[in-house]
mmCIF file of C-alpha atoms in Angstrom:
data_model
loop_
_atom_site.group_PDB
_atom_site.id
_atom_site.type_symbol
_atom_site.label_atom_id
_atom_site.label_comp_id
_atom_site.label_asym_id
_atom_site.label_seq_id
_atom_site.Cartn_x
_atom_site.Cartn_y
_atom_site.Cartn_z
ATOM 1 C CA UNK N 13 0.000 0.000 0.000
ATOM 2 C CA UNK N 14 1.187 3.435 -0.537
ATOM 3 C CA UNK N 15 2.015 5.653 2.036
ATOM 4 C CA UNK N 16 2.269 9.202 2.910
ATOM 5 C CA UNK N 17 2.329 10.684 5.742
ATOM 6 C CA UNK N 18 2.896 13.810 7.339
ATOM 7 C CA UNK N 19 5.265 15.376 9.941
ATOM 8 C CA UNK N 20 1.985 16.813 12.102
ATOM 9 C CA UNK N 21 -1.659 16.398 12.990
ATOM 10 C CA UNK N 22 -2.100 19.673 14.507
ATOM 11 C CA UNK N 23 0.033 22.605 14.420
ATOM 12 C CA UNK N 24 -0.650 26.021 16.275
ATOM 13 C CA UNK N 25 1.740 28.872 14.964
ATOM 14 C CA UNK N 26 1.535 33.062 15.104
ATOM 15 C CA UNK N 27 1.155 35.117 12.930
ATOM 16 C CA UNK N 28 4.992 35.937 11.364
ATOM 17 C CA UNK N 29 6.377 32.924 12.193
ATOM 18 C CA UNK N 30 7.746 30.475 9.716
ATOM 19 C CA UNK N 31 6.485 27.505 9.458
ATOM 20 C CA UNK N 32 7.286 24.315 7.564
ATOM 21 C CA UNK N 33 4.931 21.427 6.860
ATOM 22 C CA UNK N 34 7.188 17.571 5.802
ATOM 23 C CA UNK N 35 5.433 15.429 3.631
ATOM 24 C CA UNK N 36 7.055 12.026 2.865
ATOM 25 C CA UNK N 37 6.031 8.959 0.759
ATOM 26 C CA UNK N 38 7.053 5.726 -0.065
ATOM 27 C CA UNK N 39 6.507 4.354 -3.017
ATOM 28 C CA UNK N 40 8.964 5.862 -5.591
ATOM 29 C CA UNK N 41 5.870 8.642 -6.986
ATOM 30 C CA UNK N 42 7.420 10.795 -9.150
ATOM 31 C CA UNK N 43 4.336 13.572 -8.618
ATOM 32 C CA UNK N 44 3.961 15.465 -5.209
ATOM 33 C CA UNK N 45 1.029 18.139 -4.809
ATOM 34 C CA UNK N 46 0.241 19.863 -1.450
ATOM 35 C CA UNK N 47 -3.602 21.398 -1.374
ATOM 36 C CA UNK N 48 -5.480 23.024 1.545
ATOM 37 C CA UNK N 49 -8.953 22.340 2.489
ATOM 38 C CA UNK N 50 -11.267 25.438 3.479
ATOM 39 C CA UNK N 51 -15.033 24.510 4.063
ATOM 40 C CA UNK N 52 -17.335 25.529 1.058
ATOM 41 C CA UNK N 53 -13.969 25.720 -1.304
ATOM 42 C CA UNK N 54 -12.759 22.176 -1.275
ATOM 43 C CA UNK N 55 -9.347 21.451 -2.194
ATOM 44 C CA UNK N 56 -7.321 23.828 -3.649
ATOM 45 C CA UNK N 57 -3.678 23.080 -5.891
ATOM 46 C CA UNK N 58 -0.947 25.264 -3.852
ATOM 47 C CA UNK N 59 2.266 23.592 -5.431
ATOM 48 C CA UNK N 60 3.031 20.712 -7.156
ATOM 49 C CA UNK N 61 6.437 18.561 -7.816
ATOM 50 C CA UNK N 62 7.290 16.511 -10.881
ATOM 51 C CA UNK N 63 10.391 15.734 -10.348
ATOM 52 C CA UNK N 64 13.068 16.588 -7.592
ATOM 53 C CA UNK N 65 14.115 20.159 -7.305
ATOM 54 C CA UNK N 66 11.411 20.652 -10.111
ATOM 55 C CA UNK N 67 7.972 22.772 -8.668
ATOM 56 C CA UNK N 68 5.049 24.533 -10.726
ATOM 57 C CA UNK N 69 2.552 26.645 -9.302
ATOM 58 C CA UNK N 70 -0.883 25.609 -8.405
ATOM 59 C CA UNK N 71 -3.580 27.867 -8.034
ATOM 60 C CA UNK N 72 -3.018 29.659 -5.372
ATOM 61 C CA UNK N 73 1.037 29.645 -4.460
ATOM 62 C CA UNK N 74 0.975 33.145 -3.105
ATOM 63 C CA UNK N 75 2.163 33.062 0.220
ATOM 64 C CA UNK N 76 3.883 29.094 0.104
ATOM 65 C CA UNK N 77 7.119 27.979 -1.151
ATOM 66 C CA UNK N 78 7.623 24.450 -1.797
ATOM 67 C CA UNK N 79 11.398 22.517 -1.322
ATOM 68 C CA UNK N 80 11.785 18.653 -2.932
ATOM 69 C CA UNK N 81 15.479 17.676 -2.321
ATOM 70 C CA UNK N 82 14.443 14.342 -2.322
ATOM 71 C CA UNK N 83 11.926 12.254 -4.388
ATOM 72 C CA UNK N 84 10.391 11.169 -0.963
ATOM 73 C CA UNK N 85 10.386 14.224 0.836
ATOM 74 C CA UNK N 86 7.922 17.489 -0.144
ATOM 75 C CA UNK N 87 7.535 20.433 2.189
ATOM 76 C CA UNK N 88 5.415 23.802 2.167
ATOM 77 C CA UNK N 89 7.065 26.627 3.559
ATOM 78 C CA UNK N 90 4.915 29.781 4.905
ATOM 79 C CA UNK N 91 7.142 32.038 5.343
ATOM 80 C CA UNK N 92 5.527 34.442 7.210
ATOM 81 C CA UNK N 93 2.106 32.846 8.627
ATOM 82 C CA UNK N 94 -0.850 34.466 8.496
ATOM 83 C CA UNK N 95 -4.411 34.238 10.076
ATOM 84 C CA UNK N 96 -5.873 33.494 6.355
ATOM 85 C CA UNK N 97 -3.546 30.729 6.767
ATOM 86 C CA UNK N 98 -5.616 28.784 8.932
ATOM 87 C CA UNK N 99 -6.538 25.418 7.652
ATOM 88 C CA UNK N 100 -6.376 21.687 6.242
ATOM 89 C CA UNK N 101 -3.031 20.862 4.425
ATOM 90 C CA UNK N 102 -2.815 17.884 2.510
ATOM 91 C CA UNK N 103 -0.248 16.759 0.826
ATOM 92 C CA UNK N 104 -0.897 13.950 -1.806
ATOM 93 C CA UNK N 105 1.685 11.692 -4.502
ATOM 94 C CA UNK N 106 0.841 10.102 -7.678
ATOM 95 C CA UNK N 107 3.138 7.892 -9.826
ATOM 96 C CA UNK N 108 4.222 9.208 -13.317
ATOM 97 C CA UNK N 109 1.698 8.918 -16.297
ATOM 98 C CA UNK N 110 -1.081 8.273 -14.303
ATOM 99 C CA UNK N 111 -0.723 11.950 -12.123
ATOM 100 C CA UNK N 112 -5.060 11.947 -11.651
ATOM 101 C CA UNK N 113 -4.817 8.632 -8.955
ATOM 102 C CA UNK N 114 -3.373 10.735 -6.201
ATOM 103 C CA UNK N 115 -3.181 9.349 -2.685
ATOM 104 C CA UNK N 116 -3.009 11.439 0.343
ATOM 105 C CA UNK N 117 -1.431 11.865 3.693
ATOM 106 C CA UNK N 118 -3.313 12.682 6.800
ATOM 107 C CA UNK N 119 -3.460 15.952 6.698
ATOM 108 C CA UNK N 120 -2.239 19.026 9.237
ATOM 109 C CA UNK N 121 -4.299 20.936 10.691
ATOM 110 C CA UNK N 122 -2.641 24.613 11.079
ATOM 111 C CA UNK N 123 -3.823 27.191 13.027
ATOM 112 C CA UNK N 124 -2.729 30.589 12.365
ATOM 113 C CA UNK N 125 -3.083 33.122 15.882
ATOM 114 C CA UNK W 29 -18.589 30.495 -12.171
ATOM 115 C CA UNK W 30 -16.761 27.304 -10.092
ATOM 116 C CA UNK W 31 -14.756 24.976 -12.677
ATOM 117 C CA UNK W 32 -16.430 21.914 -11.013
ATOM 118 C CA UNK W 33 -19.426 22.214 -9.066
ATOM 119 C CA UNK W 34 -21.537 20.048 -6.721
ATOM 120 C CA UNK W 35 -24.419 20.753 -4.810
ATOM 121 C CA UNK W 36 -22.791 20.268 -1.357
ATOM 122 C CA UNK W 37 -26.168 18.592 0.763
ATOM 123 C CA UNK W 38 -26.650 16.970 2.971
ATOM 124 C CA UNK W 39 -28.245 14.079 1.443
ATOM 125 C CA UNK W 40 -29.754 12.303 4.143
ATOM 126 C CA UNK W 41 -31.033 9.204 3.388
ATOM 127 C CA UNK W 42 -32.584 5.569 4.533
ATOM 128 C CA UNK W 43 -30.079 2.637 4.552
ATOM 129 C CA UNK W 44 -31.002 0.168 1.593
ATOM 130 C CA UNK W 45 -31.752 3.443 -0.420
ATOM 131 C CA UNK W 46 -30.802 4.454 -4.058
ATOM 132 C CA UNK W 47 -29.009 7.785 -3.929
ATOM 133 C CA UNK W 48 -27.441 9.614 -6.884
ATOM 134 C CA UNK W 49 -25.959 13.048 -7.000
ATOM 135 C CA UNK W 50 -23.951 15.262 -10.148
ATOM 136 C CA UNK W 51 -21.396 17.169 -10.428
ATOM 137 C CA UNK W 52 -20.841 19.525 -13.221
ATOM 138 C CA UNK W 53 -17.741 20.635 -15.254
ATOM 139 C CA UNK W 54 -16.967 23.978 -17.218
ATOM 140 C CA UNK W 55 -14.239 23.017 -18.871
ATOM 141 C CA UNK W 56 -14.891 20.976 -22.230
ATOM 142 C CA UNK W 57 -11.378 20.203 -22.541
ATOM 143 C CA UNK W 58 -11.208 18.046 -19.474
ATOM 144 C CA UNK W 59 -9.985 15.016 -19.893
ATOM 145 C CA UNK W 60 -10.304 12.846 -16.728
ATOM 146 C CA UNK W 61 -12.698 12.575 -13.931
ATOM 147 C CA UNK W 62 -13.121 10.875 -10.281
ATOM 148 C CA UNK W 63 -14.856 10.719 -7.468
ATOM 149 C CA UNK W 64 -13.149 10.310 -4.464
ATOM 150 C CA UNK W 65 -14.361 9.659 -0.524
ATOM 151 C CA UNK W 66 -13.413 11.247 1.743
ATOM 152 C CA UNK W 67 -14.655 10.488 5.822
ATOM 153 C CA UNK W 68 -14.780 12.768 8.487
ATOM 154 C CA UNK W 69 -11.666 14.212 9.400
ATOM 155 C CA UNK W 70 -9.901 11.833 7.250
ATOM 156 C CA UNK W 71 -7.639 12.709 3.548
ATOM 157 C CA UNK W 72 -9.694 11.477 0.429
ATOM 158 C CA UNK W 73 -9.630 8.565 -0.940
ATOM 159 C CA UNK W 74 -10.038 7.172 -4.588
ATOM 160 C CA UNK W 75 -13.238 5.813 -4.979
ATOM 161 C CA UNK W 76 -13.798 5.256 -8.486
ATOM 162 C CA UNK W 77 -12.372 6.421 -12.357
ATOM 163 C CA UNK W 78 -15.074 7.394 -14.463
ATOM 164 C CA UNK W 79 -15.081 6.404 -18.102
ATOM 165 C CA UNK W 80 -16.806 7.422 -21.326
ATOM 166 C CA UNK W 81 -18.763 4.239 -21.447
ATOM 167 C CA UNK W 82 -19.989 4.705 -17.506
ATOM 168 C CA UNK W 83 -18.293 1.612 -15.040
ATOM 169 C CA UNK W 84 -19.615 -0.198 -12.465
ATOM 170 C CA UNK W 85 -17.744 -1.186 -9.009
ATOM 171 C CA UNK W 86 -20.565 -3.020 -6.877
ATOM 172 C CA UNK W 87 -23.106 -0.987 -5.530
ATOM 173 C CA UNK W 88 -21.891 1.929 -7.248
ATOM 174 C CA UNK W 89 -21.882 3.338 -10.982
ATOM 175 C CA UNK W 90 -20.470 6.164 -12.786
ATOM 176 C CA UNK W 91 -21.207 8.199 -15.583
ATOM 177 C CA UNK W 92 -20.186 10.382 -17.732
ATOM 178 C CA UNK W 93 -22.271 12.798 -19.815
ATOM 179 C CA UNK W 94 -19.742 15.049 -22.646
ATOM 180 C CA UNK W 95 -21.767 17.009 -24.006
ATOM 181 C CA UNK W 96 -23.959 18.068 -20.784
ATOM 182 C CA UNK W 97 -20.574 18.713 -19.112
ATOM 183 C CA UNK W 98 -21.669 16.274 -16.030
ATOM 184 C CA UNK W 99 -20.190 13.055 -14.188
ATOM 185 C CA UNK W 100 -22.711 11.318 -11.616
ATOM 186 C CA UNK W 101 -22.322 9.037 -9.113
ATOM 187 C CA UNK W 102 -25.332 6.547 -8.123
ATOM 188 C CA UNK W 103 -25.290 4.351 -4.806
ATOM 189 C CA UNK W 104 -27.475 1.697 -5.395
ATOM 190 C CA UNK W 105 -28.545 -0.511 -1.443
ATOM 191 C CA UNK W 106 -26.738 2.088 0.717
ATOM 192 C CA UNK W 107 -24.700 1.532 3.588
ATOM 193 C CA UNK W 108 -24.523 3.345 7.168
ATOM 194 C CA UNK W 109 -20.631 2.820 6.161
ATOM 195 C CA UNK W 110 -21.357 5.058 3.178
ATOM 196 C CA UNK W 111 -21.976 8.207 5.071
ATOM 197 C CA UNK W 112 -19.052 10.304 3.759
ATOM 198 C CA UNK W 113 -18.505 13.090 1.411
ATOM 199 C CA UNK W 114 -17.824 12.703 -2.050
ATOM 200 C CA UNK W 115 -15.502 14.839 -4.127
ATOM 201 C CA UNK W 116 -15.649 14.857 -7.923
ATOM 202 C CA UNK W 117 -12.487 15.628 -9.540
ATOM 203 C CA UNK W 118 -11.689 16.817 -13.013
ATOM 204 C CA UNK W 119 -8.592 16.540 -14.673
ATOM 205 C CA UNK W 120 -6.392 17.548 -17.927
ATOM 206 C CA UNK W 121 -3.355 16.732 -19.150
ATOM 207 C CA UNK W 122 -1.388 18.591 -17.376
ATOM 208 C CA UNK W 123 -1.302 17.671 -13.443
ATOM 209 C CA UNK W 124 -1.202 21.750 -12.350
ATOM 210 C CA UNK W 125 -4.501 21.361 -13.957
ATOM 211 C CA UNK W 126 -6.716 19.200 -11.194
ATOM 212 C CA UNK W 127 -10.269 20.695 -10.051
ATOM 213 C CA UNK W 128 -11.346 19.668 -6.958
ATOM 214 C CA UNK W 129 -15.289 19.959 -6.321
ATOM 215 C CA UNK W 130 -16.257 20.976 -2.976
ATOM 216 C CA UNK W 131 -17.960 18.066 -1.989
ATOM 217 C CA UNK W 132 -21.164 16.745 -1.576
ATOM 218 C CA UNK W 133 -22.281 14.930 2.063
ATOM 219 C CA UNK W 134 -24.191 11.906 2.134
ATOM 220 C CA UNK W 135 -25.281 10.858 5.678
ATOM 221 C CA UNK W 136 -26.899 7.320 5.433
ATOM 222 C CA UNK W 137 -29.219 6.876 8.488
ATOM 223 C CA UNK W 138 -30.628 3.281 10.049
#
């Protein structure tokens, strides 16, 4: 079974503060995508990974940065957190050529004060 | 105008019943479409592909309709255990290009 998991359940931050969310997988995916979850919006694309050291935008990447060093390992930066921050973070891999079967981690929970 | 829309319920229905709910697209050139399940307080999980010729996985049955722009899902003998919320997804070739619907809730009740 694939696996992905992430480095937090919950995380409670303030406002400013940097904060970085770890996503890992094991099963060789070539495709990494982090999304957040807001009620009413569903899941929105922040940043996606094809490849290591390779990231495209999603559709809404302002505010994140994204780091993929290794093909396991995919993390969202906020550099400076914000209240509108607030919310589900999921991060999700899929294996090359077949990029729509996407299975997800847990999730974080982040709460912005 | 949402890319991919569902009507978010509830849809609260009696177990053994047949429930079926749409989701709608506004992209013609999509290319790929799901519906996933996703529990409460849990990530979402790939329920089923749907193809141009509909498919079938036990009690449940997708379909697609092109030219109305609409994928459906119909749960046929429902479960309490199908009380979840289920996300349509659309898809095209590129993966920055995956729509999300926000969900519609189906609470299944004895």
């Amino acid at each position: 079974d694939v696996k992905v998991t992430q480095s937090s359940r919950y995380l409670v931050k303030r406002t400013g503060e940097k904060v970085f969310l770890e996503c890992v997988q094991d099963m060789d995916h070539e495709n990494m995508f982090w999304y957040r979850q807001d009620p009413g919006l569903g899941l929105r694309l922040i940043y996606f990974s094809y490849d290591v050291k390779m990231k495209e935008k999603g559709d809404i990447p302002e505010g994140y940065s994204v780091s993929r060093e290794k093909k396991e390992r995919f993390s969202l930066i906020l550099e400076s957190a914000s209240t509108n921050q607030t919310s589900m973070y999921l991060c999700a891999s899929s294996l090359v050529g077949n990029t729509d079967t996407q299975y997800f981690g847990p999730g974080t929970r982040l709460t912005v004060l | 105008r949402k890319e991919v829309e569902q009507d978010p319920g509830p849809f609260n229905v009696p177990e053994g019943a047949t429930v079926a709910f749409n989701c709608t697209y506004s992209n013609s050139a999509s290319q790929s479409f799901f519906w996933y399940r996703q529990d409460c307080r849990k990530e979402p999980k790939l329920l089923m592909s749907v193809y141009s010729s509909g498919n079938e996985d036990g009690r449940f049955t997708a379909q697609l309709n092109r030219a109305s722009q609409y994928i459906s899902l119909l749960i046929r003998d429902s479960k309490l255990s199908d009380s979840a919320t289920y996300l349509c997804v659309v898809s095209y070739s590129s993966a920055s290009k995956i729509i999300f619907g926000s969900g519609t809730r189906l609470s299944i009740r004895p």
